[in-house]
């Protein structure tokens, strides 16, 4: 596929990098390199003593990072899930900022062979790191009807999760479900086209992607590890693309900000000492950005600072 098709337009670039409050001599980590839009902007603000650590779980993203930055002594690159960032010895010296631009990149969506899209027929894979874990096809072959339905409901808010799960289990008895086209066709057959302008498989594909990549567990672990590694005054700058991710980020910041916890009916639970403070409110892409890059539409940016 032509390189031009595999480009990624960075989302909320100015706002997310601004959120890191980059100092020329600071040490920063971009846990979701993608095609490097945010990383390049951070690097342009670093002086000769600054450091930029790059991670991505996708080997194709890491190959791009190596091709572009291997010769830059300020940059270190690691192919790994950002959930393991604290295990990277480069982070042991502390970090002044961690940027996570969550979800999938345009190249992942646009390269049909990765199996993320219902728009083209391809192997039903959906792994950001195709060298590890089970593919979407493997999951649909092994999970029982209830587990499939729960994934579609919880991660995709798919109203017809039970109907779709039943159809998948019936269908796979005849032959394994191995292609994106088969799954998209099955879902359309079972629930029809109900939401104008939205393919009926949209929610199910999102749900399977989150399941296959363990996205929410990675996010929670990654945030906890980032907080451990951040220096006092260091920043988290996190861009989410769906409500489950944004909720996890929002709760993480709240739970570490020393606010009194507990339900309205129950007694307040003594808050742990504050370790994080939200910086401003949630930010959203401008109308101009949304018009220029429709994939930015669901983005939410949250910034927080580590306290002493
Ligand atoms: C939205 S793209 C990032 C785009 C990037 N900021 C840019 O401007 O090019 C998300 C990237 O994060 C990677 N990714 C998602 N979850 C990850 C995780 N838990 N660990 C490491 N990389 C992850 C994906 O493989 C993908 O390349």
mmCIF file of C-alpha atoms and ligand atoms in Angstrom:
data_model
loop_
_atom_site.group_PDB
_atom_site.id
_atom_site.type_symbol
_atom_site.label_atom_id
_atom_site.label_comp_id
_atom_site.label_asym_id
_atom_site.label_seq_id
_atom_site.Cartn_x
_atom_site.Cartn_y
_atom_site.Cartn_z
ATOM 1 C CA UNK A 1 0.000 0.000 0.000
ATOM 2 C CA UNK A 2 1.319 3.480 -0.840
ATOM 3 C CA UNK A 3 3.014 5.333 2.051
ATOM 4 C CA UNK A 4 0.654 8.272 1.509
ATOM 5 C CA UNK A 5 -2.358 6.153 2.541
ATOM 6 C CA UNK A 6 -0.564 5.039 5.711
ATOM 7 C CA UNK A 7 -0.076 8.513 7.168
ATOM 8 C CA UNK A 8 -1.553 9.495 10.510
ATOM 9 C CA UNK A 9 -2.767 13.022 11.281
ATOM 10 C CA UNK A 10 -1.914 13.725 14.936
ATOM 11 C CA UNK A 11 -4.954 14.658 17.020
ATOM 12 C CA UNK A 12 -4.969 17.707 19.359
ATOM 13 C CA UNK A 13 -1.255 18.061 18.672
ATOM 14 C CA UNK A 14 -0.777 21.578 20.062
ATOM 15 C CA UNK A 15 -2.967 21.032 23.122
ATOM 16 C CA UNK A 16 -1.482 17.635 24.068
ATOM 17 C CA UNK A 17 2.144 18.804 23.755
ATOM 18 C CA UNK A 18 1.303 22.078 25.526
ATOM 19 C CA UNK A 19 -0.104 19.910 28.335
ATOM 20 C CA UNK A 20 3.313 18.314 28.848
ATOM 21 C CA UNK A 21 4.866 21.748 29.531
ATOM 22 C CA UNK A 22 8.090 20.527 27.883
ATOM 23 C CA UNK A 23 11.382 21.818 29.316
ATOM 24 C CA UNK A 24 14.397 21.749 27.002
ATOM 25 C CA UNK A 25 16.401 19.520 29.340
ATOM 26 C CA UNK A 26 13.523 17.311 30.511
ATOM 27 C CA UNK A 27 12.895 13.599 30.063
ATOM 28 C CA UNK A 28 9.649 12.588 28.336
ATOM 29 C CA UNK A 29 7.948 9.386 27.257
ATOM 30 C CA UNK A 30 5.545 8.984 24.335
ATOM 31 C CA UNK A 31 3.930 5.587 24.970
ATOM 32 C CA UNK A 32 1.971 5.558 21.700
ATOM 33 C CA UNK A 33 4.430 6.570 18.982
ATOM 34 C CA UNK A 34 2.152 5.683 16.030
ATOM 35 C CA UNK A 35 3.708 7.645 13.187
ATOM 36 C CA UNK A 36 5.406 10.162 15.465
ATOM 37 C CA UNK A 37 3.296 13.313 15.112
ATOM 38 C CA UNK A 38 3.352 14.093 18.830
ATOM 39 C CA UNK A 39 6.877 12.741 19.315
ATOM 40 C CA UNK A 40 8.274 15.068 16.638
ATOM 41 C CA UNK A 41 6.615 18.070 18.317
ATOM 42 C CA UNK A 42 8.054 17.118 21.726
ATOM 43 C CA UNK A 43 11.492 16.588 20.212
ATOM 44 C CA UNK A 44 11.399 20.006 18.547
ATOM 45 C CA UNK A 45 11.130 21.537 22.046
ATOM 46 C CA UNK A 46 14.004 19.563 23.553
ATOM 47 C CA UNK A 47 17.564 20.834 23.722
ATOM 48 C CA UNK A 48 20.681 18.660 23.414
ATOM 49 C CA UNK A 49 20.302 17.413 27.028
ATOM 50 C CA UNK A 50 16.626 16.489 26.712
ATOM 51 C CA UNK A 51 15.515 12.857 26.376
ATOM 52 C CA UNK A 52 12.568 11.327 24.561
ATOM 53 C CA UNK A 53 11.594 7.699 25.176
ATOM 54 C CA UNK A 54 9.357 6.148 22.531
ATOM 55 C CA UNK A 55 7.152 3.077 22.874
ATOM 56 C CA UNK A 56 4.548 1.372 20.721
ATOM 57 C CA UNK A 57 3.253 -2.177 20.746
ATOM 58 C CA UNK A 58 2.948 -2.198 16.955
ATOM 59 C CA UNK A 59 6.134 -3.408 15.206
ATOM 60 C CA UNK A 60 5.282 -1.262 12.143
ATOM 61 C CA UNK A 61 5.184 1.890 14.297
ATOM 62 C CA UNK A 62 8.493 0.961 15.920
ATOM 63 C CA UNK A 63 10.073 0.374 12.501
ATOM 64 C CA UNK A 64 9.086 3.944 11.558
ATOM 65 C CA UNK A 65 10.503 5.292 14.827
ATOM 66 C CA UNK A 66 13.804 3.465 14.283
ATOM 67 C CA UNK A 67 14.075 4.598 10.681
ATOM 68 C CA UNK A 68 13.577 8.215 11.692
ATOM 69 C CA UNK A 69 15.169 8.565 15.125
ATOM 70 C CA UNK A 70 17.784 5.831 15.590
ATOM 71 C CA UNK A 71 20.568 8.347 14.934
ATOM 72 C CA UNK A 72 19.259 10.931 17.440
ATOM 73 C CA UNK A 73 21.184 10.461 20.711
ATOM 74 C CA UNK A 74 18.308 12.059 22.667
ATOM 75 C CA UNK A 75 15.886 9.307 21.644
ATOM 76 C CA UNK A 76 15.441 5.725 22.932
ATOM 77 C CA UNK A 77 12.970 3.342 21.339
ATOM 78 C CA UNK A 78 11.263 0.233 22.719
ATOM 79 C CA UNK A 79 8.759 -2.170 21.184
ATOM 80 C CA UNK A 80 6.424 -2.852 24.100
ATOM 81 C CA UNK A 81 3.057 -2.199 25.670
ATOM 82 C CA UNK A 82 3.157 1.081 27.617
ATOM 83 C CA UNK A 83 1.687 -0.873 30.556
ATOM 84 C CA UNK A 84 5.271 -2.128 31.077
ATOM 85 C CA UNK A 85 6.901 1.313 30.981
ATOM 86 C CA UNK A 86 8.207 1.046 34.548
ATOM 87 C CA UNK A 87 10.114 -2.129 33.559
ATOM 88 C CA UNK A 88 12.157 -0.160 31.009
ATOM 89 C CA UNK A 89 15.402 0.858 32.723
ATOM 90 C CA UNK A 90 15.402 4.134 30.730
ATOM 91 C CA UNK A 91 12.433 5.273 32.868
ATOM 92 C CA UNK A 92 14.160 4.542 36.188
ATOM 93 C CA UNK A 93 15.745 8.018 36.269
ATOM 94 C CA UNK A 94 12.227 9.563 36.432
ATOM 95 C CA UNK A 95 10.092 11.266 33.801
ATOM 96 C CA UNK A 96 8.946 14.859 33.383
ATOM 97 C CA UNK A 97 6.017 13.924 31.201
ATOM 98 C CA UNK A 98 4.129 10.966 29.733
ATOM 99 C CA UNK A 99 1.977 11.305 26.654
ATOM 100 C CA UNK A 100 -0.549 8.647 25.617
ATOM 101 C CA UNK A 101 -2.580 9.106 22.442
ATOM 102 C CA UNK A 102 -4.752 6.035 22.833
ATOM 103 C CA UNK A 103 -6.438 3.655 20.448
ATOM 104 C CA UNK A 104 -5.448 2.766 16.915
ATOM 105 C CA UNK A 105 -3.585 4.774 14.280
ATOM 106 C CA UNK A 106 -4.802 5.535 10.777
ATOM 107 C CA UNK A 107 -2.256 3.130 9.248
ATOM 108 C CA UNK A 108 -3.630 0.343 11.451
ATOM 109 C CA UNK A 109 -7.188 1.105 10.337
ATOM 110 C CA UNK A 110 -6.322 1.725 6.714
ATOM 111 C CA UNK A 111 -4.143 -1.302 6.105
ATOM 112 C CA UNK A 112 -6.841 -3.885 5.430
ATOM 113 C CA UNK A 113 -4.567 -6.828 6.254
ATOM 114 C CA UNK A 114 -4.468 -5.758 9.937
ATOM 115 C CA UNK A 115 -8.127 -6.770 10.205
ATOM 116 C CA UNK A 116 -9.364 -3.700 12.155
ATOM 117 C CA UNK A 117 -11.827 -2.505 9.546
ATOM 118 C CA UNK A 118 -15.189 -3.776 8.372
ATOM 119 C CA UNK A 119 -14.758 -1.710 5.205
ATOM 120 C CA UNK A 120 -12.462 -4.250 3.533
ATOM 121 C CA UNK A 121 -12.310 -8.036 3.631
ATOM 122 C CA UNK A 122 -9.201 -9.361 5.400
ATOM 123 C CA UNK A 123 -8.137 -11.847 8.083
ATOM 124 C CA UNK A 124 -9.990 -11.109 11.326
ATOM 125 C CA UNK A 125 -6.930 -10.160 13.388
ATOM 126 C CA UNK A 126 -7.162 -6.724 15.124
ATOM 127 C CA UNK A 127 -4.000 -7.124 17.209
ATOM 128 C CA UNK A 128 -1.913 -3.975 17.515
ATOM 129 C CA UNK A 129 0.995 -6.321 18.162
ATOM 130 C CA UNK A 130 0.493 -9.228 15.773
ATOM 131 C CA UNK A 131 3.390 -11.088 17.424
ATOM 132 C CA UNK A 132 1.450 -11.611 20.668
ATOM 133 C CA UNK A 133 -1.871 -12.772 22.082
ATOM 134 C CA UNK A 134 -5.004 -14.046 20.409
ATOM 135 C CA UNK A 135 -6.527 -12.544 17.287
ATOM 136 C CA UNK A 136 -10.197 -11.580 17.039
ATOM 137 C CA UNK A 137 -10.775 -14.780 15.055
ATOM 138 C CA UNK A 138 -9.149 -16.841 17.857
ATOM 139 C CA UNK A 139 -11.311 -15.106 20.459
ATOM 140 C CA UNK A 140 -14.519 -15.709 18.497
ATOM 141 C CA UNK A 141 -13.549 -19.356 18.006
ATOM 142 C CA UNK A 142 -12.903 -20.069 21.706
ATOM 143 C CA UNK A 143 -15.247 -17.818 23.727
ATOM 144 C CA UNK A 144 -18.719 -19.010 24.700
ATOM 145 C CA UNK A 145 -21.865 -17.167 23.680
ATOM 146 C CA UNK A 146 -22.153 -15.305 26.947
ATOM 147 C CA UNK A 147 -18.560 -14.056 26.924
ATOM 148 C CA UNK A 148 -18.932 -12.802 23.349
ATOM 149 C CA UNK A 149 -22.198 -11.054 24.224
ATOM 150 C CA UNK A 150 -20.649 -9.437 27.311
ATOM 151 C CA UNK A 151 -17.694 -8.112 25.308
ATOM 152 C CA UNK A 152 -19.998 -6.622 22.651
ATOM 153 C CA UNK A 153 -22.195 -5.048 25.302
ATOM 154 C CA UNK A 154 -19.558 -3.745 27.718
ATOM 155 C CA UNK A 155 -16.925 -2.555 25.216
ATOM 156 C CA UNK A 156 -19.226 -1.649 22.326
ATOM 157 C CA UNK A 157 -22.516 -0.751 24.049
ATOM 158 C CA UNK A 158 -24.071 -2.916 21.340
ATOM 159 C CA UNK A 159 -27.814 -3.232 22.126
ATOM 160 C CA UNK A 160 -28.076 -6.407 20.063
ATOM 161 C CA UNK A 161 -25.077 -8.078 21.701
ATOM 162 C CA UNK A 162 -26.982 -11.274 22.609
ATOM 163 C CA UNK A 163 -28.498 -11.657 19.165
ATOM 164 C CA UNK A 164 -25.131 -11.159 17.470
ATOM 165 C CA UNK A 165 -23.341 -13.531 19.883
ATOM 166 C CA UNK A 166 -25.958 -16.232 19.265
ATOM 167 C CA UNK A 167 -25.561 -15.863 15.502
ATOM 168 C CA UNK A 168 -21.742 -16.032 15.785
ATOM 169 C CA UNK A 169 -21.900 -19.245 17.815
ATOM 170 C CA UNK A 170 -24.423 -20.816 15.388
ATOM 171 C CA UNK A 171 -22.402 -19.735 12.385
ATOM 172 C CA UNK A 172 -19.041 -20.994 13.683
ATOM 173 C CA UNK A 173 -20.475 -24.481 14.195
ATOM 174 C CA UNK A 174 -20.445 -24.769 10.387
ATOM 175 C CA UNK A 175 -17.077 -23.158 9.719
ATOM 176 C CA UNK A 176 -14.685 -20.893 11.637
ATOM 177 C CA UNK A 177 -15.225 -17.153 11.335
ATOM 178 C CA UNK A 178 -11.893 -15.916 10.014
ATOM 179 C CA UNK A 179 -12.572 -12.850 7.817
ATOM 180 C CA UNK A 180 -13.634 -9.297 8.627
ATOM 181 C CA UNK A 181 -16.061 -9.460 5.694
ATOM 182 C CA UNK A 182 -17.789 -12.562 7.086
ATOM 183 C CA UNK A 183 -18.240 -10.975 10.508
ATOM 184 C CA UNK A 184 -19.449 -7.627 9.110
ATOM 185 C CA UNK A 185 -21.878 -9.466 6.807
ATOM 186 C CA UNK A 186 -23.187 -11.643 9.638
ATOM 187 C CA UNK A 187 -23.836 -8.608 11.866
ATOM 188 C CA UNK A 188 -25.609 -6.747 9.073
ATOM 189 C CA UNK A 189 -27.756 -9.811 8.374
ATOM 190 C CA UNK A 190 -28.692 -10.201 12.045
ATOM 191 C CA UNK A 191 -29.418 -6.581 13.059
ATOM 192 C CA UNK A 192 -29.878 -4.771 9.750
ATOM 193 C CA UNK A 193 -28.935 -1.157 9.112
ATOM 194 C CA UNK A 194 -30.482 0.726 12.026
ATOM 195 C CA UNK A 195 -28.336 3.807 12.579
ATOM 196 C CA UNK A 196 -28.166 6.078 9.522
ATOM 197 C CA UNK A 197 -24.610 6.761 8.397
ATOM 198 C CA UNK A 198 -23.177 4.081 10.721
ATOM 199 C CA UNK A 199 -22.255 0.560 9.634
ATOM 200 C CA UNK A 200 -24.062 -1.971 11.873
ATOM 201 C CA UNK A 201 -20.710 -3.649 12.664
ATOM 202 C CA UNK A 202 -19.100 -0.445 14.050
ATOM 203 C CA UNK A 203 -19.828 -1.155 17.716
ATOM 204 C CA UNK A 204 -18.942 -4.848 17.537
ATOM 205 C CA UNK A 205 -15.622 -4.160 15.808
ATOM 206 C CA UNK A 206 -14.712 -1.557 18.449
ATOM 207 C CA UNK A 207 -15.628 -4.015 21.217
ATOM 208 C CA UNK A 208 -13.562 -6.854 19.750
ATOM 209 C CA UNK A 209 -10.577 -4.550 19.254
ATOM 210 C CA UNK A 210 -10.697 -3.450 22.911
ATOM 211 C CA UNK A 211 -10.993 -7.082 24.051
ATOM 212 C CA UNK A 212 -8.257 -8.495 21.815
ATOM 213 C CA UNK A 213 -5.784 -5.774 22.799
ATOM 214 C CA UNK A 214 -6.756 -5.670 26.500
ATOM 215 C CA UNK A 215 -6.920 -1.907 26.034
ATOM 216 C CA UNK A 216 -8.503 -0.906 29.325
ATOM 217 C CA UNK A 217 -6.222 -3.067 31.472
ATOM 218 C CA UNK A 218 -3.193 -1.684 29.621
ATOM 219 C CA UNK A 219 -4.433 1.841 30.193
ATOM 220 C CA UNK A 220 -4.981 1.371 33.942
ATOM 221 C CA UNK A 221 -1.589 -0.303 34.369
ATOM 222 C CA UNK A 222 0.109 2.272 32.170
ATOM 223 C CA UNK A 223 -1.334 5.171 34.169
ATOM 224 C CA UNK A 224 -0.261 3.593 37.471
ATOM 225 C CA UNK A 225 3.280 2.970 36.157
ATOM 226 C CA UNK A 226 3.488 6.489 34.727
ATOM 227 C CA UNK A 227 2.515 7.966 38.094
ATOM 228 C CA UNK A 228 5.273 5.943 39.777
ATOM 229 C CA UNK A 229 7.873 7.164 37.299
ATOM 230 C CA UNK A 230 6.811 10.826 37.077
ATOM 231 C CA UNK A 231 8.980 13.401 38.827
ATOM 232 C CA UNK A 232 7.281 15.999 41.030
ATOM 233 C CA UNK A 233 5.785 18.580 38.672
ATOM 234 C CA UNK A 234 5.794 15.995 35.840
ATOM 235 C CA UNK A 235 2.767 15.873 33.573
ATOM 236 C CA UNK A 236 0.392 13.259 32.186
ATOM 237 C CA UNK A 237 -1.196 14.212 28.859
ATOM 238 C CA UNK A 238 -3.722 11.600 27.752
ATOM 239 C CA UNK A 239 -5.936 11.586 24.656
ATOM 240 C CA UNK A 240 -8.875 9.126 24.732
ATOM 241 C CA UNK A 241 -11.191 8.187 21.908
ATOM 242 C CA UNK A 242 -14.169 6.553 23.595
ATOM 243 C CA UNK A 243 -16.071 6.973 26.815
ATOM 244 C CA UNK A 244 -14.662 3.854 28.539
ATOM 245 C CA UNK A 245 -11.107 5.109 28.082
ATOM 246 C CA UNK A 246 -11.934 8.652 29.112
ATOM 247 C CA UNK A 247 -13.749 7.386 32.181
ATOM 248 C CA UNK A 248 -10.714 5.323 33.210
ATOM 249 C CA UNK A 249 -8.450 8.387 32.833
ATOM 250 C CA UNK A 250 -10.861 10.682 34.670
ATOM 251 C CA UNK A 251 -11.273 8.232 37.575
ATOM 252 C CA UNK A 252 -7.526 7.657 37.789
ATOM 253 C CA UNK A 253 -6.889 11.385 38.148
ATOM 254 C CA UNK A 254 -9.748 11.779 40.614
ATOM 255 C CA UNK A 255 -8.701 8.773 42.705
ATOM 256 C CA UNK A 256 -5.185 10.188 43.105
ATOM 257 C CA UNK A 257 -6.179 13.780 43.668
ATOM 258 C CA UNK A 258 -7.008 13.380 47.367
ATOM 259 C CA UNK A 259 -10.700 14.130 46.894
ATOM 260 C CA UNK A 260 -13.057 12.643 49.472
ATOM 261 C CA UNK A 261 -14.508 9.415 48.065
ATOM 262 C CA UNK A 262 -17.729 7.518 48.747
ATOM 263 C CA UNK A 263 -21.307 7.507 47.533
ATOM 264 C CA UNK A 264 -23.871 10.191 48.285
ATOM 265 C CA UNK A 265 -25.731 7.846 50.629
ATOM 266 C CA UNK A 266 -22.741 6.289 52.410
ATOM 267 C CA UNK A 267 -20.271 7.974 54.770
ATOM 268 C CA UNK A 268 -17.308 9.729 53.117
ATOM 269 C CA UNK A 269 -14.207 7.552 52.849
ATOM 270 C CA UNK A 270 -11.005 9.232 54.034
ATOM 271 C CA UNK A 271 -9.062 10.281 50.950
ATOM 272 C CA UNK A 272 -5.521 9.086 50.319
ATOM 273 C CA UNK A 273 -2.958 11.931 50.151
ATOM 274 C CA UNK A 274 -3.095 13.768 46.834
ATOM 275 C CA UNK A 275 -0.473 12.640 44.307
ATOM 276 C CA UNK A 276 -1.969 14.208 41.180
ATOM 277 C CA UNK A 277 -3.802 17.416 40.327
ATOM 278 C CA UNK A 278 -5.909 17.821 37.203
ATOM 279 C CA UNK A 279 -4.614 20.674 35.033
ATOM 280 C CA UNK A 280 -7.677 22.447 33.666
ATOM 281 C CA UNK A 281 -10.748 20.627 32.433
ATOM 282 C CA UNK A 282 -11.194 18.004 29.750
ATOM 283 C CA UNK A 283 -10.371 19.502 26.323
ATOM 284 C CA UNK A 284 -11.909 18.642 22.969
ATOM 285 C CA UNK A 285 -10.747 19.197 19.384
ATOM 286 C CA UNK A 286 -11.704 22.530 17.837
ATOM 287 C CA UNK A 287 -14.437 22.589 15.192
ATOM 288 C CA UNK A 288 -11.773 23.323 12.607
ATOM 289 C CA UNK A 289 -9.791 20.233 13.619
ATOM 290 C CA UNK A 290 -12.912 18.059 13.619
ATOM 291 C CA UNK A 291 -13.793 19.286 10.128
ATOM 292 C CA UNK A 292 -10.259 18.751 8.836
ATOM 293 C CA UNK A 293 -9.782 15.355 10.508
ATOM 294 C CA UNK A 294 -13.030 13.464 11.175
ATOM 295 C CA UNK A 295 -11.089 10.828 13.168
ATOM 296 C CA UNK A 296 -10.441 13.493 15.811
ATOM 297 C CA UNK A 297 -14.154 13.913 16.557
ATOM 298 C CA UNK A 298 -14.350 11.653 19.585
ATOM 299 C CA UNK A 299 -11.066 12.797 21.155
ATOM 300 C CA UNK A 300 -10.869 14.000 24.782
ATOM 301 C CA UNK A 301 -7.626 15.301 26.282
ATOM 302 C CA UNK A 302 -6.948 15.274 30.022
ATOM 303 C CA UNK A 303 -3.817 16.696 31.633
ATOM 304 C CA UNK A 304 -2.642 16.163 35.209
ATOM 305 C CA UNK A 305 0.443 17.108 37.217
ATOM 306 C CA UNK A 306 2.251 15.041 39.829
ATOM 307 C CA UNK A 307 2.305 16.671 43.238
ATOM 308 C CA UNK A 308 5.008 16.424 45.861
HETATM 309 C C1 LIG B 1 -3.625 7.076 17.902
HETATM 310 S S1 LIG B 1 -2.131 6.251 17.509
HETATM 311 C C2 LIG B 1 -0.880 7.373 18.034
HETATM 312 C C3 LIG B 1 -0.532 8.358 16.972
HETATM 313 C C4 LIG B 1 0.665 9.226 17.288
HETATM 314 N N1 LIG B 1 0.465 10.078 18.444
HETATM 315 C C5 LIG B 1 1.016 10.075 16.080
HETATM 316 O O1 LIG B 1 0.886 11.307 16.166
HETATM 317 O O2 LIG B 1 1.403 9.522 15.073
HETATM 318 C C6 LIG B 1 -2.062 5.046 18.749
HETATM 319 C C7 LIG B 1 -0.800 4.192 18.724
HETATM 320 O O3 LIG B 1 -0.654 3.664 20.024
HETATM 321 C C8 LIG B 1 -0.309 2.323 19.962
HETATM 322 N N2 LIG B 1 -0.824 1.722 21.195
HETATM 323 C C9 LIG B 1 -2.096 1.633 21.599
HETATM 324 N N3 LIG B 1 -2.165 1.042 22.797
HETATM 325 C C10 LIG B 1 -0.882 0.796 23.175
HETATM 326 C C11 LIG B 1 -0.290 0.215 24.326
HETATM 327 N N4 LIG B 1 -1.034 -0.244 25.335
HETATM 328 N N5 LIG B 1 1.052 0.149 24.389
HETATM 329 C C12 LIG B 1 1.829 0.629 23.369
HETATM 330 N N6 LIG B 1 1.318 1.146 22.242
HETATM 331 C C13 LIG B 1 -0.020 1.243 22.151
HETATM 332 C C14 LIG B 1 -0.940 1.812 18.696
HETATM 333 O O4 LIG B 1 -0.234 0.687 18.222
HETATM 334 C C15 LIG B 1 -0.832 3.011 17.779
HETATM 335 O O5 LIG B 1 0.341 2.961 17.019
#
